[in-house]
Short mmCIF file of C-alpha atoms in Angstrom, two decimals:
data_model
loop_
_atom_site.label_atom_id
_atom_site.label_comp_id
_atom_site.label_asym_id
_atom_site.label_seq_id
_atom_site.Cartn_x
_atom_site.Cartn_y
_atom_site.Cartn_z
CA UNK G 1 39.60 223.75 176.36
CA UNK G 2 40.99 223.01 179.85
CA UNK G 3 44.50 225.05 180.89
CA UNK G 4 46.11 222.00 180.41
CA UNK G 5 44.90 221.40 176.75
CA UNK G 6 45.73 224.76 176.30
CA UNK G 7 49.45 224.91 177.56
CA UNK G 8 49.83 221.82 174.68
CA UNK G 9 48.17 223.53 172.14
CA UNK G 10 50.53 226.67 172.38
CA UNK G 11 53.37 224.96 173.14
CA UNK G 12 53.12 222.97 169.79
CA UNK G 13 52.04 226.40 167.98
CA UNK G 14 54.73 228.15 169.28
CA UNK G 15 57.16 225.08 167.78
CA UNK G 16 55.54 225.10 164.65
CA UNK G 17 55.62 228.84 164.00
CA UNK G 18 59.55 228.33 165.01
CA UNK G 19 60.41 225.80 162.46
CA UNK G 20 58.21 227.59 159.95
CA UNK G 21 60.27 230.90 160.34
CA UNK G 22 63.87 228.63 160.21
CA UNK G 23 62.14 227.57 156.81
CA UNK G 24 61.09 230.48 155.87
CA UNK G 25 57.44 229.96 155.25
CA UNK G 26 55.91 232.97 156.32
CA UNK G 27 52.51 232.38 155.69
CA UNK G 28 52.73 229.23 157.94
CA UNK G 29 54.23 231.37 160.51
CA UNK G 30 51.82 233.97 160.16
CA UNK G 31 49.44 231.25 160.47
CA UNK G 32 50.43 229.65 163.63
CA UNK G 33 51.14 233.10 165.36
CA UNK G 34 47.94 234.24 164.76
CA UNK G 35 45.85 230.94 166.44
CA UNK G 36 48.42 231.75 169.13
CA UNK G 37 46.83 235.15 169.18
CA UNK G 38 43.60 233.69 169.32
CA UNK G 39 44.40 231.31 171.78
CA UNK G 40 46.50 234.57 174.10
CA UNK G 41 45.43 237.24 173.31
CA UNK G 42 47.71 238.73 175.76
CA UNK G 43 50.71 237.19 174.27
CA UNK G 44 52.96 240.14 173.54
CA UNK G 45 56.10 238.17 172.49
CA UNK G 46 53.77 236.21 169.90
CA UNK G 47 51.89 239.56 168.62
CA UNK G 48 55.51 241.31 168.22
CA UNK G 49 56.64 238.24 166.06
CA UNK G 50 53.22 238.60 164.14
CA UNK G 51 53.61 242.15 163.57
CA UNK G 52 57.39 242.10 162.17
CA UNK G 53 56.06 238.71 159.79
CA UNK G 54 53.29 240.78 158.62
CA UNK G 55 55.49 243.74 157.96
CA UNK G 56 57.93 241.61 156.19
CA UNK G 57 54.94 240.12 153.84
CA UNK G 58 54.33 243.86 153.17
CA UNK G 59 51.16 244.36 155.26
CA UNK G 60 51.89 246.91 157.27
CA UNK G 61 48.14 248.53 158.03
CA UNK G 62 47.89 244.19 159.55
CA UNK G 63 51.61 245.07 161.29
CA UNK G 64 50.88 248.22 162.75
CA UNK G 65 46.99 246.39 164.11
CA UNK G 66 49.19 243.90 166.32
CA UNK G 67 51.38 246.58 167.73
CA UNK G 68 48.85 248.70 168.87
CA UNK G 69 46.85 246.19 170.17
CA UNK G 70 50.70 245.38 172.20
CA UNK G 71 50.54 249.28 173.40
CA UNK G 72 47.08 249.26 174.21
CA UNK G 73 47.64 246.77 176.39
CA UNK G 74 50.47 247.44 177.64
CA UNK G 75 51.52 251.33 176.92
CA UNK G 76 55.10 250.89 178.82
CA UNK G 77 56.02 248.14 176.02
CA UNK G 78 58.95 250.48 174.41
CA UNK G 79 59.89 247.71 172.21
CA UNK G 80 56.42 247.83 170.53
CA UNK G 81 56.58 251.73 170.39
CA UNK G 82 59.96 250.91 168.46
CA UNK G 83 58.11 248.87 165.92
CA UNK G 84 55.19 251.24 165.33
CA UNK G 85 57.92 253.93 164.31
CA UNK G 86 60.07 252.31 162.36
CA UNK G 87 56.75 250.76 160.51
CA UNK G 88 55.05 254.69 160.21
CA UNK G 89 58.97 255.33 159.14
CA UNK G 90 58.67 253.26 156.29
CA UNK G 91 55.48 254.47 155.22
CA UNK G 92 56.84 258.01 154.89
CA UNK G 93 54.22 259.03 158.25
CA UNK G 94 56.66 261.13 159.32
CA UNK G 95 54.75 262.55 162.47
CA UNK G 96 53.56 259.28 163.84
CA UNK G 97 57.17 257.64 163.20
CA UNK G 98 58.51 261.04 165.30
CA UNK G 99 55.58 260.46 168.20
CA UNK G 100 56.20 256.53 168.69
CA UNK G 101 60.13 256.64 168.37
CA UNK G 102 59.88 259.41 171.13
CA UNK G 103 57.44 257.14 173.16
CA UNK G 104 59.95 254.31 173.17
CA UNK G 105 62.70 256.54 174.05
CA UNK G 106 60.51 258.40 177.02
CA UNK G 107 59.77 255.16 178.01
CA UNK G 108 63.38 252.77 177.46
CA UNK G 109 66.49 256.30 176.77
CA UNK G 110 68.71 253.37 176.30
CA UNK G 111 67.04 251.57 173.35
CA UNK G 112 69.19 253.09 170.88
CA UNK G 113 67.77 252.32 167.54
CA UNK G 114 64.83 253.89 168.59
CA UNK G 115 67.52 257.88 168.53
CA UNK G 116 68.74 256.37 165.18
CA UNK G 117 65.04 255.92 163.28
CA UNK G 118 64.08 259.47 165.16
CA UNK G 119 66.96 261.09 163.57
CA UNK G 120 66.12 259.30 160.20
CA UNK G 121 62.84 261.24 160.59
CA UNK G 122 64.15 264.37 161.32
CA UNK G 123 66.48 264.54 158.80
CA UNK G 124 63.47 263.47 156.55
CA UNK G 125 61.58 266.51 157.58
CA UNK G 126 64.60 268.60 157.52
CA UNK G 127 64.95 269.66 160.83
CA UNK G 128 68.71 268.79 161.02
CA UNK G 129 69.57 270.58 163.92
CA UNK G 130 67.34 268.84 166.18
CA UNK G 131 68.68 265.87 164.17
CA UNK G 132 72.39 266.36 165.39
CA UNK G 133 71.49 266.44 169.05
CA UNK G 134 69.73 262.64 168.70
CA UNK G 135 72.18 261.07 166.48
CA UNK G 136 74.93 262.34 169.05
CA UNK G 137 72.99 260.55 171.33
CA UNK G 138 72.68 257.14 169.45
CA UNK G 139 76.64 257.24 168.66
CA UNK G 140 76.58 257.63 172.52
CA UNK G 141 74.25 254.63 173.02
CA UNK G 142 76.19 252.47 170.09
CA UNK G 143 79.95 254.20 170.01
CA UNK G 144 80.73 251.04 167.33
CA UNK G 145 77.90 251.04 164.85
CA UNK G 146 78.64 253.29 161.85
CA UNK G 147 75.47 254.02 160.67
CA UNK G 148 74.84 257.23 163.59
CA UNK G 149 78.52 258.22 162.46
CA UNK G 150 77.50 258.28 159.04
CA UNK G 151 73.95 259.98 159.39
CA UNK G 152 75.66 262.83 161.95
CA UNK G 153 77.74 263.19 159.61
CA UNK G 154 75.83 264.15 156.62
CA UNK G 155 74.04 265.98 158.64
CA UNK G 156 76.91 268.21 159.95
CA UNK G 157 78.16 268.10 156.20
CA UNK G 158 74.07 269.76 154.91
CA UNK G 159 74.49 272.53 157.79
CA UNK G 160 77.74 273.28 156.28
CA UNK G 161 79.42 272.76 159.44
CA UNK G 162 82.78 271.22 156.99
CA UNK G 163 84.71 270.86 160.06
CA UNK G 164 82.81 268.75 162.44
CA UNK G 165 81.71 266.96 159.54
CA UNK G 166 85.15 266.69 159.00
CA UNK G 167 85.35 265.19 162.60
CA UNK G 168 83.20 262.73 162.25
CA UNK G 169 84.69 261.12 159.04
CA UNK G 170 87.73 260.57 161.31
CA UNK G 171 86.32 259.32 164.28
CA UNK G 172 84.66 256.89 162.26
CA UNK G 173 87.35 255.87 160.19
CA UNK G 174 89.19 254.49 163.40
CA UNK G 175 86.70 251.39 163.35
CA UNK G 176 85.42 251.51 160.17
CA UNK G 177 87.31 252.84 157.44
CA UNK G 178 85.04 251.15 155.00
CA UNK G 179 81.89 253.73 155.84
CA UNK G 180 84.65 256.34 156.41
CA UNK G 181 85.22 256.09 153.24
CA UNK G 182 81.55 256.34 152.09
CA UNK G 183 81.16 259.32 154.20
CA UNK G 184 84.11 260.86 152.66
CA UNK G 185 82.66 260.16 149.34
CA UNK G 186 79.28 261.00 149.56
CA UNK G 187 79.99 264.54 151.16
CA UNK G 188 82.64 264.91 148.21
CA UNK G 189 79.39 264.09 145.57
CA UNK G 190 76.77 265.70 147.81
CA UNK G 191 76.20 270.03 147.72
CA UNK G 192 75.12 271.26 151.45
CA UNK G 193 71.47 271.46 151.51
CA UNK G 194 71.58 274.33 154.35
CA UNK G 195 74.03 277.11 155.26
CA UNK G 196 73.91 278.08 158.86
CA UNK G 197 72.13 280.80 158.37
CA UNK G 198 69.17 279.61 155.99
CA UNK G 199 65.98 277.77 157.31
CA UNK G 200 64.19 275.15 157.33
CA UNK G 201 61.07 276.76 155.17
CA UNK G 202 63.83 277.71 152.22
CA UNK G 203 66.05 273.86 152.80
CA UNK G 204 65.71 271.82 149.33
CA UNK G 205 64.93 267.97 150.08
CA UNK G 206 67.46 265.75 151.39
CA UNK G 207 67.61 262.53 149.16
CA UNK G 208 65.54 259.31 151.52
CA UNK G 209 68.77 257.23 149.89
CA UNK G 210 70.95 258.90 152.11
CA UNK G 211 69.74 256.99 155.39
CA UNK G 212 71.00 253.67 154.67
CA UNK G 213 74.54 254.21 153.38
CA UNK G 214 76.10 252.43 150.15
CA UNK G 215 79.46 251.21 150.56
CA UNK G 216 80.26 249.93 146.87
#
């Protein structure tokens, strides 16, 4: 194939896997993204898209393949380091969620989701102190989202620190009194899991439910 057949052959992939995700026919997508593959295997933008289709079919061994075949190639890609976290997230790999969310951060500080899903992981393996420090930092990074609010403060509320928990609930509630609310509620229903002075070897299990917030 000359480089001219080939610019027409991706080009009409690339459409095709387009309309197919506007559709919502994954497997076509999945399809098409994968000859682009084939055809590129460079392609980073096209092997991203793969790997989040993939994930979203619930194959994540075939998601976290095209990732890491993004940071082998390219090992500054913070956006695919992103990916491979959330993905080992998800599949309860706590310590290679931890390593690749702190890759993408080492690599991009600003790419705030990335402190968000590392402080989902700490406060999974209950080291919520650490967990504090990074989900200050992501309310930093995203002053308007409530779901940092909300995780900082549960986590304030499970060290028994009451009063900056306290805090929290009320900065929050200035843009969103909705998850205010929650907040409110949920540290009303919930016992502290750790008093100041306990640690982490003697800390029951925080509840996984806790990191995406309900607000019926």
């Amino acid at each position: 194939m000359n480089a001219l057949d080939r610019f027409f052959t991706r080009w009409w992939l690339a459409n095709r896997a387009s309309l197919a995700v506007l559709l919502k026919r994954n497997a076509a997508a999945i399809d098409s993204y994968r000859q682009i593959v084939a055809l590129d295997p460079g392609d980073a933008n096209a092997r991203a898209a793969l790997g989040n289709l993939l994930m979203e079919a619930g194959d994540a061994a075939g998601a976290i393949a095209e990732f890491m075949r993004i940071v082998e190639t390219n090992p500054r890609n913070a956006e695919a380091w992103f990916n491979l976290g959330y993905i080992y997230e998800q599949r309860d790999d706590l310590a290679n969620a931890e390593r690749c969310f702190r890759e993408a951060i080492a690599l991009k500080p600003s790419i705030d989701r990335a402190w968000y899903g590392l402080g989902l992981v700490l406060i999974r393996a209950q080291r919520l102190t650490e967990a504090v420090e990074v989900l200050k930092k992501n309310t930093e990074l995203q002053p308007f989202s409530p779901y940092g609010w909300y995780q900082l403060g549960m986590t304030y509320h499970h060290l028994g620190e009451s009063a900056k928990a306290a805090r929290i609930c009320e900065e929050l509630r200035k843009f969103e009194p909705r998850y205010a609310a929650t907040l409110k509620r949920d540290m009303e229903r919930t016992p502290p899991v750790a008093a100041p002075a306990r640690d982490a070897a003697t800390t029951p299990s925080i509840d996984r439910k806790e990191a995406v917030p309900s607000t019926h």
